[in-house]
XYZ file of C-alpha atoms in Angstrom:
531
model
C -33.303 -54.408 -107.140
C -31.581 -57.217 -109.186
C -33.418 -58.364 -112.336
C -34.173 -61.974 -112.951
C -37.192 -61.748 -115.525
C -35.754 -63.677 -118.502
C -35.984 -66.894 -116.479
C -39.623 -66.416 -115.639
C -42.556 -68.065 -117.468
C -45.731 -70.008 -116.552
C -45.226 -73.707 -116.078
C -47.192 -75.801 -118.642
C -46.536 -79.514 -119.249
C -49.026 -79.953 -122.038
C -48.520 -81.970 -125.234
C -47.438 -78.860 -127.227
C -44.740 -78.130 -124.827
C -43.608 -81.769 -124.787
C -43.308 -81.975 -128.502
C -41.376 -78.676 -128.592
C -39.096 -79.840 -125.752
C -38.177 -82.945 -127.795
C -37.524 -80.861 -130.808
C -35.309 -78.380 -128.885
C -33.419 -81.215 -127.060
C -32.422 -82.774 -130.298
C -31.022 -79.419 -131.526
C -29.213 -78.753 -128.315
C -27.581 -82.147 -128.236
C -26.149 -81.264 -131.659
C -24.551 -78.177 -130.251
C -27.045 -75.381 -131.398
C -26.399 -72.729 -128.798
C -29.866 -71.072 -129.054
C -31.430 -74.404 -128.585
C -29.277 -75.121 -125.548
C -30.401 -71.847 -124.073
C -34.099 -72.674 -124.869
C -33.639 -76.165 -123.312
C -32.331 -74.553 -120.160
C -35.246 -72.103 -120.103
C -37.696 -75.173 -120.476
C -35.991 -77.005 -117.589
C -36.115 -73.856 -115.480
C -39.859 -73.355 -115.994
C -40.851 -76.961 -116.245
C -42.231 -76.604 -119.823
C -42.780 -79.997 -121.488
C -40.532 -81.651 -118.829
C -40.201 -81.868 -114.948
C -38.795 -78.652 -113.621
C -35.066 -78.946 -112.731
C -32.931 -76.048 -111.946
C -29.830 -78.315 -111.979
C -30.441 -79.345 -115.648
C -31.272 -75.735 -116.459
C -27.864 -74.713 -115.348
C -26.221 -77.464 -117.394
C -27.749 -76.210 -120.634
C -27.429 -72.524 -119.809
C -23.758 -73.143 -119.252
C -23.268 -74.859 -122.602
C -25.001 -71.911 -124.433
C -23.118 -69.376 -122.304
C -19.769 -70.929 -123.084
C -20.676 -70.628 -126.683
C -20.986 -66.881 -126.169
C -24.744 -66.546 -126.071
C -25.368 -63.324 -124.035
C -28.843 -64.152 -122.691
C -27.630 -67.616 -121.572
C -24.606 -65.908 -119.816
C -27.151 -63.583 -118.111
C -29.350 -66.378 -117.006
C -26.453 -68.481 -115.685
C -25.417 -65.303 -113.695
C -28.959 -65.086 -112.236
C -28.750 -68.793 -111.178
C -25.549 -68.182 -109.375
C -26.835 -65.052 -107.695
C -29.889 -66.687 -106.481
C -28.363 -70.119 -105.646
C -30.731 -71.970 -108.025
C -29.401 -75.285 -109.299
C -25.949 -74.286 -107.959
C -24.480 -73.177 -104.678
C -24.947 -69.339 -104.425
C -21.851 -67.595 -105.613
C -21.748 -63.901 -106.221
C -18.333 -63.946 -107.855
C -19.548 -66.479 -110.508
C -22.644 -64.427 -110.989
C -20.527 -61.248 -111.578
C -18.317 -63.121 -114.070
C -21.254 -64.323 -116.190
C -22.985 -60.957 -115.951
C -19.820 -59.274 -117.161
C -19.588 -61.376 -120.208
C -23.168 -60.611 -121.156
C -22.814 -56.962 -120.222
C -19.720 -56.493 -122.426
C -21.840 -57.706 -125.384
C -24.361 -54.852 -124.552
C -27.020 -57.010 -122.677
C -28.876 -54.316 -120.777
C -30.312 -56.530 -118.038
C -26.804 -57.922 -117.322
C -25.346 -54.483 -117.240
C -27.966 -53.493 -114.641
C -27.209 -56.507 -112.531
C -23.533 -56.028 -112.707
C -23.945 -52.477 -111.621
C -26.050 -53.697 -108.646
C -23.349 -56.126 -107.558
C -20.808 -53.276 -107.594
C -23.227 -51.105 -105.604
C -23.670 -53.751 -103.050
C -20.189 -55.124 -103.071
C -21.370 -58.633 -103.693
C -18.868 -60.861 -105.658
C -16.971 -57.741 -106.650
C -15.445 -54.875 -104.605
C -17.912 -52.166 -103.464
C -17.329 -49.666 -106.236
C -19.768 -46.788 -106.900
C -17.896 -45.624 -110.013
C -18.217 -49.113 -111.554
C -21.919 -49.269 -110.461
C -22.439 -45.952 -112.196
C -20.659 -47.036 -115.369
C -22.869 -50.202 -115.752
C -26.058 -48.517 -114.748
C -25.389 -45.842 -117.380
C -24.698 -48.424 -120.062
C -28.084 -50.033 -119.237
C -29.862 -46.681 -118.914
C -28.699 -45.494 -122.309
C -30.457 -48.571 -123.774
C -33.630 -47.559 -122.063
C -33.556 -49.900 -119.039
C -35.936 -48.194 -116.595
C -34.473 -49.875 -113.480
C -31.022 -48.561 -114.416
C -32.381 -45.154 -115.175
C -34.045 -44.996 -111.813
C -30.782 -46.077 -110.087
C -28.900 -43.373 -111.925
C -31.337 -40.895 -110.696
C -30.919 -42.227 -107.073
C -27.084 -41.860 -107.360
C -27.362 -38.274 -108.614
C -29.998 -37.541 -106.000
C -27.774 -38.775 -103.057
C -24.314 -37.803 -104.506
C -23.233 -41.416 -104.398
C -20.528 -42.008 -106.900
C -21.072 -38.695 -108.555
C -21.462 -34.969 -107.515
C -25.060 -34.473 -106.231
C -27.094 -33.110 -108.958
C -30.937 -32.836 -108.515
C -31.578 -31.860 -112.115
C -29.763 -34.932 -113.421
C -31.718 -37.020 -110.925
C -34.982 -35.619 -112.188
C -33.890 -36.248 -115.743
C -33.298 -40.006 -115.219
C -36.279 -40.441 -112.862
C -38.480 -38.969 -115.504
C -37.018 -41.333 -118.241
C -37.935 -44.351 -116.046
C -41.253 -42.970 -114.829
C -42.532 -42.354 -118.295
C -41.854 -46.050 -118.963
C -44.249 -46.809 -116.153
C -41.497 -47.800 -113.635
C -43.256 -47.412 -110.261
C -40.299 -46.652 -108.126
C -39.106 -43.853 -110.404
C -42.653 -42.443 -110.416
C -42.572 -42.412 -106.690
C -39.071 -40.798 -106.573
C -40.295 -38.112 -109.066
C -43.229 -37.536 -106.906
C -40.888 -36.991 -103.892
C -38.977 -34.390 -105.817
C -42.029 -32.430 -106.689
C -43.166 -32.790 -103.079
C -39.878 -31.407 -101.677
C -39.021 -29.003 -104.484
C -35.598 -30.599 -105.271
C -34.470 -30.106 -108.712
C -37.921 -28.877 -109.814
C -40.232 -26.204 -108.402
C -42.415 -27.475 -105.624
C -45.735 -28.622 -107.055
C -48.124 -30.653 -104.884
C -50.305 -31.487 -107.949
C -47.422 -33.070 -109.854
C -46.292 -34.847 -106.670
C -49.819 -36.326 -106.262
C -49.976 -37.231 -109.998
C -46.768 -39.297 -109.862
C -47.589 -40.849 -106.483
C -50.910 -41.928 -107.907
C -49.286 -43.524 -110.999
C -47.027 -45.624 -108.714
C -49.733 -46.264 -106.248
C -52.076 -47.618 -108.978
C -49.277 -50.095 -109.776
C -49.384 -51.334 -106.138
C -46.223 -49.543 -105.018
C -46.711 -49.355 -101.213
C -44.530 -46.348 -100.476
C -46.407 -44.280 -102.958
C -49.651 -45.476 -101.586
C -48.580 -44.447 -98.065
C -47.359 -40.950 -99.279
C -50.693 -40.513 -101.085
C -52.611 -41.508 -97.934
C -50.464 -39.155 -95.846
C -51.449 -36.204 -98.059
C -55.239 -36.988 -97.837
C -54.786 -37.670 -94.062
C -53.205 -34.354 -93.281
C -54.867 -32.270 -95.980
C -51.346 -30.897 -96.746
C -51.719 -28.847 -100.016
C -54.998 -30.660 -100.959
C -58.452 -31.143 -99.434
C -58.294 -33.330 -96.327
C -60.180 -36.639 -97.000
C -60.155 -39.302 -94.280
C -61.837 -41.919 -96.470
C -59.246 -41.598 -99.255
C -56.427 -41.702 -96.696
C -57.881 -44.913 -95.129
C -58.334 -46.453 -98.568
C -54.546 -45.792 -99.512
C -53.246 -46.740 -96.040
C -55.098 -49.949 -96.289
C -53.758 -50.881 -99.681
C -50.287 -50.305 -98.535
C -50.874 -51.990 -95.101
C -52.139 -55.162 -96.779
C -48.703 -55.311 -98.524
C -47.083 -55.234 -95.062
C -46.139 -51.557 -95.254
C -45.404 -51.028 -91.555
C -45.976 -47.197 -91.398
C -49.301 -47.580 -93.102
C -50.283 -50.302 -90.615
C -49.231 -48.071 -87.821
C -51.275 -45.128 -89.118
C -54.296 -47.219 -89.469
C -53.981 -48.188 -85.887
C -53.803 -44.560 -85.009
C -56.969 -43.816 -87.136
C -58.909 -46.572 -85.349
C -57.491 -45.489 -81.952
C -58.732 -41.973 -82.452
C -61.911 -42.679 -84.510
C -60.766 -40.526 -87.312
C -63.082 -41.059 -90.314
C -64.131 -44.392 -88.942
C -65.885 -45.505 -85.724
C -63.354 -45.817 -82.798
C -62.331 -49.453 -82.569
C -59.789 -50.415 -80.008
C -59.379 -53.988 -81.299
C -58.689 -52.939 -84.877
C -56.256 -50.389 -83.597
C -54.469 -53.021 -81.573
C -54.507 -55.418 -84.520
C -52.810 -52.861 -86.847
C -50.287 -51.860 -84.104
C -49.426 -55.498 -83.691
C -48.931 -55.966 -87.371
C -46.601 -53.029 -87.651
C -44.808 -53.800 -84.380
C -43.992 -57.340 -85.545
C -42.221 -55.848 -88.506
C -40.096 -53.745 -86.220
C -41.908 -50.395 -86.314
C -40.756 -48.665 -83.231
C -43.722 -46.313 -82.652
C -46.138 -49.283 -82.983
C -44.051 -51.296 -80.534
C -44.369 -48.413 -78.101
C -48.083 -48.052 -78.647
C -48.523 -51.798 -78.162
C -46.482 -51.457 -74.923
C -48.719 -48.745 -73.782
C -51.831 -50.878 -74.366
C -50.489 -53.776 -72.234
C -49.199 -51.272 -69.693
C -52.540 -49.705 -69.129
C -54.865 -52.653 -70.032
C -56.376 -50.757 -72.898
C -58.163 -53.207 -75.276
C -56.158 -56.081 -73.686
C -55.776 -57.502 -70.272
C -53.109 -55.533 -68.427
C -49.768 -57.348 -68.738
C -46.626 -55.654 -67.507
C -44.374 -58.342 -68.904
C -45.851 -57.886 -72.395
C -45.548 -54.028 -71.899
C -41.872 -54.542 -71.003
C -41.297 -56.835 -73.968
C -42.612 -54.193 -76.507
C -41.194 -51.195 -74.859
C -37.747 -52.839 -74.951
C -38.116 -53.670 -78.640
C -38.663 -50.043 -79.398
C -36.329 -48.624 -76.826
C -33.476 -50.674 -78.340
C -34.225 -49.022 -81.632
C -33.707 -45.675 -79.995
C -37.463 -44.717 -79.685
C -37.415 -42.082 -76.861
C -41.059 -42.606 -75.674
C -40.471 -46.335 -75.137
C -37.218 -45.596 -73.424
C -38.920 -43.458 -70.911
C -41.774 -45.833 -70.439
C -39.314 -48.697 -69.858
C -37.687 -46.509 -67.146
C -41.054 -46.099 -65.550
C -41.528 -49.865 -65.402
C -38.193 -50.345 -63.660
C -38.960 -47.602 -61.289
C -42.255 -49.133 -60.308
C -41.230 -52.801 -60.548
C -44.042 -53.488 -62.954
C -43.165 -56.735 -64.905
C -39.671 -56.470 -63.770
C -37.595 -56.289 -60.521
C -37.465 -52.743 -59.220
C -34.143 -51.269 -60.414
C -33.629 -47.470 -60.077
C -30.355 -47.632 -61.792
C -31.841 -49.262 -64.889
C -34.713 -46.734 -64.776
C -32.266 -43.859 -64.713
C -30.307 -45.477 -67.671
C -33.469 -45.475 -69.810
C -34.541 -42.011 -68.694
C -31.127 -40.742 -69.641
C -31.335 -42.419 -73.140
C -34.718 -40.714 -73.688
C -33.636 -37.396 -72.163
C -30.539 -37.197 -74.417
C -32.933 -37.336 -77.348
C -34.979 -34.442 -76.107
C -37.888 -36.328 -74.356
C -39.240 -33.638 -72.165
C -40.737 -35.786 -69.493
C -37.612 -37.776 -69.193
C -35.506 -34.673 -68.750
C -37.879 -33.314 -66.195
C -37.863 -36.690 -64.178
C -34.023 -36.752 -64.272
C -33.980 -33.253 -62.914
C -36.448 -34.449 -60.265
C -34.241 -37.285 -59.395
C -31.144 -35.257 -58.888
C -32.985 -32.647 -56.920
C -34.378 -35.196 -54.422
C -31.488 -37.681 -54.603
C -33.815 -40.618 -55.514
C -31.691 -43.335 -57.083
C -28.807 -40.900 -57.635
C -26.704 -38.732 -55.403
C -28.405 -35.427 -54.772
C -26.957 -32.854 -57.131
C -28.835 -29.412 -57.549
C -26.595 -28.462 -60.412
C -27.410 -31.474 -62.408
C -31.015 -31.035 -61.477
C -30.974 -27.512 -62.897
C -29.210 -28.701 -66.035
C -31.919 -31.302 -66.714
C -34.705 -28.890 -65.789
C -33.279 -26.245 -68.066
C -33.274 -28.546 -71.068
C -36.905 -29.262 -70.695
C -37.755 -25.640 -69.684
C -36.186 -24.278 -72.875
C -38.547 -26.421 -74.801
C -41.507 -24.898 -72.933
C -42.110 -27.867 -70.594
C -44.124 -26.024 -67.959
C -43.497 -28.206 -64.895
C -39.736 -27.867 -65.571
C -39.959 -24.082 -65.920
C -41.614 -23.890 -62.523
C -39.123 -26.263 -60.813
C -36.224 -24.342 -62.325
C -37.738 -21.196 -60.926
C -37.939 -22.807 -57.432
C -34.253 -23.804 -57.540
C -33.267 -20.262 -58.378
C -35.644 -19.096 -55.588
C -33.924 -21.308 -53.041
C -31.376 -19.403 -50.992
C -29.760 -22.715 -50.101
C -29.709 -23.829 -53.730
C -26.552 -23.820 -56.018
C -27.295 -20.486 -57.731
C -29.906 -18.241 -55.853
C -30.952 -15.632 -58.411
C -34.196 -13.699 -58.004
C -34.241 -12.506 -61.644
C -33.867 -16.001 -62.966
C -36.439 -17.289 -60.604
C -38.906 -14.483 -61.837
C -38.106 -15.238 -65.505
C -38.925 -18.990 -65.119
C -41.998 -18.367 -62.999
C -43.222 -15.897 -65.633
C -42.751 -18.500 -68.446
C -44.614 -21.193 -66.605
C -47.326 -18.734 -65.334
C -48.001 -17.624 -68.939
C -48.750 -21.226 -69.731
C -51.279 -21.462 -66.909
C -49.140 -23.161 -64.161
C -51.111 -22.337 -61.100
C -48.237 -22.492 -58.578
C -46.154 -20.307 -60.889
C -48.879 -17.787 -61.115
C -49.117 -17.625 -57.380
C -45.381 -17.445 -57.057
C -45.224 -14.552 -59.460
C -48.132 -12.801 -57.789
C -46.271 -13.140 -54.430
C -43.038 -11.615 -55.829
C -44.904 -8.697 -57.310
C -46.773 -8.272 -54.048
C -43.483 -8.128 -51.949
C -41.181 -6.641 -54.541
C -38.893 -9.675 -54.574
C -36.359 -9.365 -57.350
C -38.664 -6.876 -59.278
C -40.387 -3.632 -58.466
C -43.387 -3.972 -56.189
C -46.556 -3.865 -58.328
C -49.847 -4.481 -56.697
C -51.665 -4.440 -60.007
C -49.478 -7.132 -61.302
C -49.779 -9.063 -58.050
C -53.565 -8.845 -58.358
C -53.427 -10.121 -61.995
C -51.418 -13.324 -61.156
C -53.271 -13.949 -57.883
C -56.534 -13.855 -59.913
C -55.293 -16.302 -62.465
C -54.147 -18.727 -59.715
C -57.163 -18.229 -57.566
C -59.466 -18.906 -60.460
C -57.910 -22.322 -60.820
C -58.456 -23.064 -57.118
C -55.205 -22.076 -55.540
C -56.262 -21.511 -51.964
C -53.440 -19.062 -50.801
C -54.064 -16.972 -54.008
C -57.713 -16.806 -53.041
C -56.703 -15.696 -49.540
C -54.312 -13.036 -50.777
C -56.844 -11.875 -53.355
C -59.382 -11.456 -50.489
C -56.944 -9.336 -48.511
C -56.217 -7.115 -51.633
C -59.931 -6.430 -52.079
C -60.168 -5.747 -48.313
C -57.276 -3.345 -48.355
C -57.720 -1.921 -51.827
C -54.353 -2.898 -52.930
C -53.943 -2.995 -56.749
C -57.606 -3.023 -57.015
C -60.634 -0.978 -55.822
C -61.664 -1.894 -52.278
C -64.625 -4.227 -52.394
C -65.873 -5.940 -49.249
C -68.153 -8.293 -51.112
C -65.320 -9.532 -53.359
C -63.004 -9.789 -50.339
C -65.694 -11.830 -48.413
C -66.165 -14.215 -51.414
C -62.462 -14.868 -52.009
C -61.785 -15.343 -48.204
C -64.725 -17.648 -48.029
C -63.483 -19.699 -50.891
C -60.077 -19.994 -49.281
C -61.634 -20.953 -45.850
C -63.955 -23.596 -47.353
C -60.841 -25.116 -49.045
C -59.181 -25.441 -45.719
C -57.034 -22.274 -45.489
C -58.003 -21.481 -41.858
C -56.200 -18.030 -41.675
C -58.961 -16.764 -43.932
C -61.459 -17.207 -41.095
C -59.878 -14.403 -39.106
C -60.638 -11.845 -41.787
C -64.182 -12.862 -42.776
C -65.855 -10.880 -39.904
C -63.931 -7.707 -41.050
C -65.242 -8.156 -44.566
C -68.741 -8.949 -43.409
C -68.822 -5.917 -41.167
C -68.369 -3.623 -44.206
C -71.471 -4.940 -46.046
C -75.168 -4.347 -45.245
C -77.409 -7.426 -44.644
C -78.606 -7.295 -48.323
C -74.994 -7.184 -49.734
C -74.091 -10.028 -47.537
C -77.107 -12.107 -48.549
C -76.293 -11.474 -52.155
C -72.730 -12.450 -51.626
C -73.744 -15.705 -49.961
C -76.187 -16.389 -52.829
C -73.450 -16.028 -55.434
C -71.213 -18.227 -53.331
C -73.880 -20.900 -53.440
C -74.070 -20.730 -57.164
C -70.293 -21.314 -57.649
C -69.341 -24.961 -58.674
C -68.027 -27.105 -56.033
C-alpha cells in the first residue's frame, strides 16, 4: 500500500492557524524552502486558509525544486493521487526518486511500490526490492512487511521463508497489522518457523485488535472450527462480525452460514439472507450461489427464477462449480430462462470439469439416454467413472449397470461386480440387490448363497421388494440360511403387500409349514412393522 501520511492533518481554521499562516506565507514568499513546504501543507489541510490542493502543489513544487526531500515526497503523492494536478505516475516516480536518493524512507517505499506495480516506471521487482530494502533498513514497517512478502513468494528474490519471517517480525514488532497477520499465517502453516497455533493466534489477535479484517477472519475461523483450540461459536461470531462490518466478504458469507444453520445463534433466514447478499454484492462466488439457491427454492424470499439465474450466473462466470451446475438445471427446466439443453450441457460440463460430482453424473446420464446430446455409452461411462472414483454412489451403480449390459460398449461381469460392490457398501439399495442376485446365480463370481443372503437382507431392509421376495424364497428353501417358514412367510408377505404379485404363489407353501400359533405370531409381528 502506498503511503501518503505526511500530507494528513486535521483541518482547523482558528485564529492561531490564521496567524501562523500569515507568518509562514511571508517567509515562503521570501524563498525560505521550509516555509514554502509548510505553506503547501497548510493549503493541503486547510489550516488557517481555505483548503486548496492546487495551491498546495504550487508551494510544494517551489520547496521541492529547492531540494527539500519531504516536499519532493509530498509533490510525488499529489501526482500519484491526482490531487491539485492531473494524475501522473511518471511525475510521481520522478519526485519520489529525488527524495528517495536523499534517504527519505517514505519516498523509498513509494518508489518501490511503483516499481512493484509498474506504474510510471517499468515493472521491475529488482528495483522494487532495492527501494523497499532501503526503506526497511531505516525501520519503515511497511517496507519491512513488503520485503517479507517478496521473500515469502520468491518475487524478485529466491524464495526464503526464514528471511520472510525476519522482516515480518521486524514490522510486526512495530505494531504493523498486516505484518502481524502475515507472521500469524507463517506460524499457522509452519513455513519458516515450527507450526505453533498459539503463536499464530497471538499474532492474529494483535492485528485483529487493530481492526485488520483478514486477521479478524482467521481468528474467527479458528474459533469456528475449533482447529487447535477450543471451539467457541460466540467468539467466532464476534470476530466474523467485526470483519464483516468492514465489508470483509468471506466473513459476511460465514455469518450467513451461521445464521442459516443456527450455529451458536437462533436460526434466522432473514439475517442469513442479508449477510449472503452483502457478500454476494462484493463478488463472493459462494455467497452468490447461496443467494441463487434462496431465490431458486423460495427460501426466505419469494421464489424468483430470474433472480436465481442472475446470481447463479454471477458465480458461474467466476468459475464456481455449484453455481455452474445449478445454472445448467435452470436451462434444462426453463426456469427463468428459455429451455436450452445445449446451454445446460455447457454449464454441466464446466462444473464437471472441476470435479462437481452431480454434474459429472448428470452428464453421464445425458450421454447414456441421448437427452440433449447424441447417445454415446463410452462418454457416459467416462463421466460416470469420474464421479464413481470419487465415491459418488449413484455413479458407481450406473457404471455397474453399463458393464452389466451385454449390449453396452464394454460388457464386463467383474467390473460390474466391482462397482455394484462399491455402491452396495455405501448403502445403495439397487446395488445391494444386484450384488445379491449375482452371488445367488454365480454371475461373474463364485456362487455364494451366504453372500447372496447378506446383500438381499441389506436391500430388503430398505424396502426393496424383489430382495424381500428372494429373501423369502431363501428362507423357504434354506439356501444360505437355516430354513425358517415364519421368516419366509414374513418376507414374502412384505413383498406381496408392496405389489410384488409373484410372492402370493409361495405364501400358501410357507403358511402350510407353520402351526396355527406360529402363523398367528408371524401375523402379529407383521402388524407391528412400520408401514
